[in-house]
Tab-separated table of C-alpha atoms in Angstrom:
chain	number	residue	atom	x	y	z
A	1	MET	CA	97.537	86.285	121.191
A	2	PRO	CA	95.479	89.478	121.117
A	3	LEU	CA	96.427	92.142	118.648
A	4	VAL	CA	97.396	95.378	120.241
A	5	HIS	CA	96.588	98.678	118.468
A	6	ARG	CA	98.251	101.837	119.381
A	7	ALA	CA	96.820	105.301	118.609
A	8	PHE	CA	98.737	108.589	118.393
A	9	LYS	CA	97.505	112.148	118.110
A	10	TYR	CA	99.447	114.748	116.455
A	11	LYS	CA	98.634	118.451	116.280
A	12	LEU	CA	99.108	119.793	112.824
A	13	ASN	CA	100.856	123.032	112.545
A	14	PRO	CA	100.646	123.767	108.773
A	15	THR	CA	102.316	126.691	107.094
A	16	PRO	CA	99.811	129.191	105.551
A	17	GLU	CA	100.403	127.708	102.152
A	18	GLN	CA	99.896	124.187	103.428
A	19	ASP	CA	96.786	125.301	105.264
A	20	ARG	CA	95.451	126.792	102.051
A	21	VAL	CA	96.032	123.673	100.088
A	22	LEU	CA	94.578	121.403	102.855
A	23	TRP	CA	91.493	123.525	103.108
A	24	TRP	CA	91.054	123.488	99.186
A	25	THR	CA	91.404	119.799	98.957
A	26	LEU	CA	89.169	119.032	101.915
A	27	THR	CA	86.505	121.320	100.378
A	28	ARG	CA	86.650	119.444	97.073
A	29	CYS	CA	86.353	116.102	98.953
A	30	ARG	CA	83.335	117.341	100.908
A	31	GLU	CA	81.662	118.696	97.747
A	32	LEU	CA	82.309	115.288	95.921
A	33	TYR	CA	80.969	113.275	98.978
A	34	ASN	CA	77.880	115.397	99.341
A	35	ALA	CA	77.164	115.298	95.558
A	36	ALA	CA	77.523	111.415	95.648
A	37	LEU	CA	75.050	111.315	98.656
A	38	GLN	CA	72.531	113.571	96.900
A	39	GLU	CA	72.859	111.401	93.826
A	40	ARG	CA	71.825	108.255	95.997
A	41	ARG	CA	69.017	110.079	97.465
A	42	ASP	CA	67.642	111.284	94.162
A	43	ALA	CA	68.086	107.889	92.544
A	44	TRP	CA	66.018	106.197	95.376
A	45	ARG	CA	63.383	108.980	95.520
A	46	MET	CA	62.771	109.299	91.913
A	47	ARG	CA	63.336	105.806	90.462
A	48	ARG	CA	63.471	103.501	93.635
A	49	VAL	CA	66.942	102.425	92.655
A	50	SER	CA	69.728	101.936	95.077
A	51	LEU	CA	73.170	103.051	93.910
A	52	ASN	CA	76.233	101.343	95.311
A	53	SER	CA	79.696	102.738	95.931
A	54	TYR	CA	81.145	100.780	93.006
A	55	ASP	CA	78.965	102.446	90.425
A	56	GLN	CA	79.674	105.875	91.906
A	57	LYS	CA	83.540	105.097	91.958
A	58	ALA	CA	83.275	104.132	88.214
A	59	GLU	CA	81.970	107.636	87.588
A	60	LEU	CA	84.932	109.357	89.079
A	61	PRO	CA	87.288	109.531	86.014
A	62	GLY	CA	84.378	111.204	84.087
A	63	VAL	CA	83.953	113.628	86.911
A	64	LYS	CA	87.545	114.484	86.947
A	65	GLU	CA	87.499	114.992	83.165
A	66	ALA	CA	84.424	117.268	83.347
A	67	ARG	CA	85.535	119.259	86.431
A	68	PRO	CA	89.274	120.074	86.102
A	69	GLU	CA	89.458	121.216	89.717
A	70	TYR	CA	89.066	117.580	90.835
A	71	LYS	CA	92.064	116.466	88.729
A	72	ASP	CA	94.410	117.797	91.502
A	73	ILE	CA	92.947	115.561	94.146
A	74	GLN	CA	95.074	112.472	94.485
A	75	SER	CA	93.325	109.175	93.909
A	76	GLN	CA	96.092	107.480	95.709
A	77	VAL	CA	95.114	108.272	99.160
A	78	LEU	CA	93.119	105.098	100.010
A	79	GLN	CA	95.766	102.871	98.497
A	80	ASP	CA	98.580	104.538	100.558
A	81	HIS	CA	96.425	104.069	103.681
A	82	LYS	CA	95.718	100.330	102.939
A	83	ALA	CA	99.414	99.696	102.337
A	84	ALA	CA	100.351	101.518	105.582
A	85	SER	CA	97.829	99.519	107.622
A	86	ALA	CA	99.322	96.298	106.181
A	87	GLY	CA	102.952	97.551	107.133
A	88	ARG	CA	103.713	98.160	103.507
A	89	GLN	CA	104.809	101.234	101.713
A	90	VAL	CA	103.695	102.656	98.368
A	91	VAL	CA	106.613	103.939	96.068
A	92	ALA	CA	105.860	105.995	93.040
A	93	VAL	CA	107.882	104.522	90.157
A	94	PRO	CA	108.174	106.560	86.875
A	95	PRO	CA	106.419	104.548	84.222
A	96	HIS	CA	108.829	105.456	81.408
A	97	HIS	CA	110.100	102.520	79.393
A	98	THR	CA	108.874	99.952	81.967
A	99	SER	CA	107.490	97.810	79.077
A	100	GLN	CA	110.718	98.142	77.050
A	101	ASP	CA	113.386	97.527	79.706
A	102	CYS	CA	114.152	93.928	80.492
A	103	SER	CA	113.183	93.146	84.118
A	104	ARG	CA	115.966	90.627	84.309
A	105	CYS	CA	118.946	92.483	83.010
A	106	GLY	CA	117.730	96.079	82.429
A	107	THR	CA	118.529	96.087	78.584
A	108	ARG	CA	116.225	98.433	76.648
A	109	VAL	CA	114.346	96.410	73.966
A	110	PRO	CA	112.395	98.886	71.830
A	111	LYS	CA	109.017	97.446	70.500
A	112	SER	CA	105.890	98.888	69.280
A	113	LEU	CA	102.510	98.572	71.122
A	114	SER	CA	101.406	95.863	69.007
A	115	VAL	CA	104.110	93.525	70.042
A	116	ARG	CA	102.813	91.667	73.143
A	117	THR	CA	105.859	89.499	74.017
A	118	HIS	CA	109.010	90.718	75.566
A	119	ILE	CA	112.041	88.935	74.037
A	120	CYS	CA	115.426	90.118	75.447
A	121	PRO	CA	118.349	89.608	73.073
A	122	ASN	CA	120.864	90.118	75.927
A	123	CYS	CA	119.737	87.653	78.566
A	124	GLY	CA	117.264	85.589	76.598
A	125	LEU	CA	114.165	86.388	78.845
A	126	VAL	CA	110.875	85.767	77.047
A	127	MET	CA	107.608	86.646	78.795
A	128	ASP	CA	104.513	88.575	78.258
A	129	ARG	CA	105.015	92.306	77.767
A	130	ASP	CA	102.804	93.344	80.691
A	131	GLU	CA	104.173	90.851	83.021
A	132	ASN	CA	107.702	91.997	82.194
A	133	SER	CA	106.536	95.603	82.843
A	134	ALA	CA	105.059	94.715	86.229
A	135	ASN	CA	108.348	92.947	87.117
A	136	GLU	CA	110.298	95.995	86.035
A	137	ILE	CA	108.082	98.411	88.098
A	138	LYS	CA	108.539	96.068	91.165
A	139	ARG	CA	112.359	96.027	90.547
A	140	ARG	CA	112.496	99.871	90.183
A	141	GLY	CA	110.444	100.318	93.389
A	142	GLN	CA	112.689	97.995	95.354
A	143	ARG	CA	115.759	99.851	94.002
A	144	LEU	CA	114.327	103.174	95.106
A	145	ARG	CA	113.790	101.770	98.535
A	146	GLY	CA	117.402	100.550	98.646
A	147	TYR	CA	116.545	96.891	98.400
A	148	SER	CA	119.359	95.014	96.555
A	149	GLY	CA	117.691	91.642	96.391
A	150	ILE	CA	120.577	90.130	98.379
A	151	PRO	CA	119.620	88.818	101.805
A	152	GLU	CA	121.674	90.279	104.640
């Protein structure tokens, strides 16, 4: 069965403040894109080296550190787009205490960063600290979306 794609066009009517922010963000993105393109051209012209996008993407945290104006540009845009195209939604979950709260029962189990195993005294859950944190982030995201975990 062929897959049907639908396209929609919407006219944006931003407020003056939204228009200013949109213009500012798109200008920064254009500057960054043009700088990356120039870097590729210079690398080829001067050293006959071909840069790939992965090398340039790896430099972005350093660019954001060196140029504070780029810190305001969200790095989440591509991830949000990919999720939407897969029929999914990205939910921002506050990261506070995710490695200390038990992903099974929610009990807070304080531990230092050197402790790599989560052991819950309340429900007995034992697992890697990072795995527990990932499960807790997932649980919080589902709760924010209104998912109770009980099939209807």
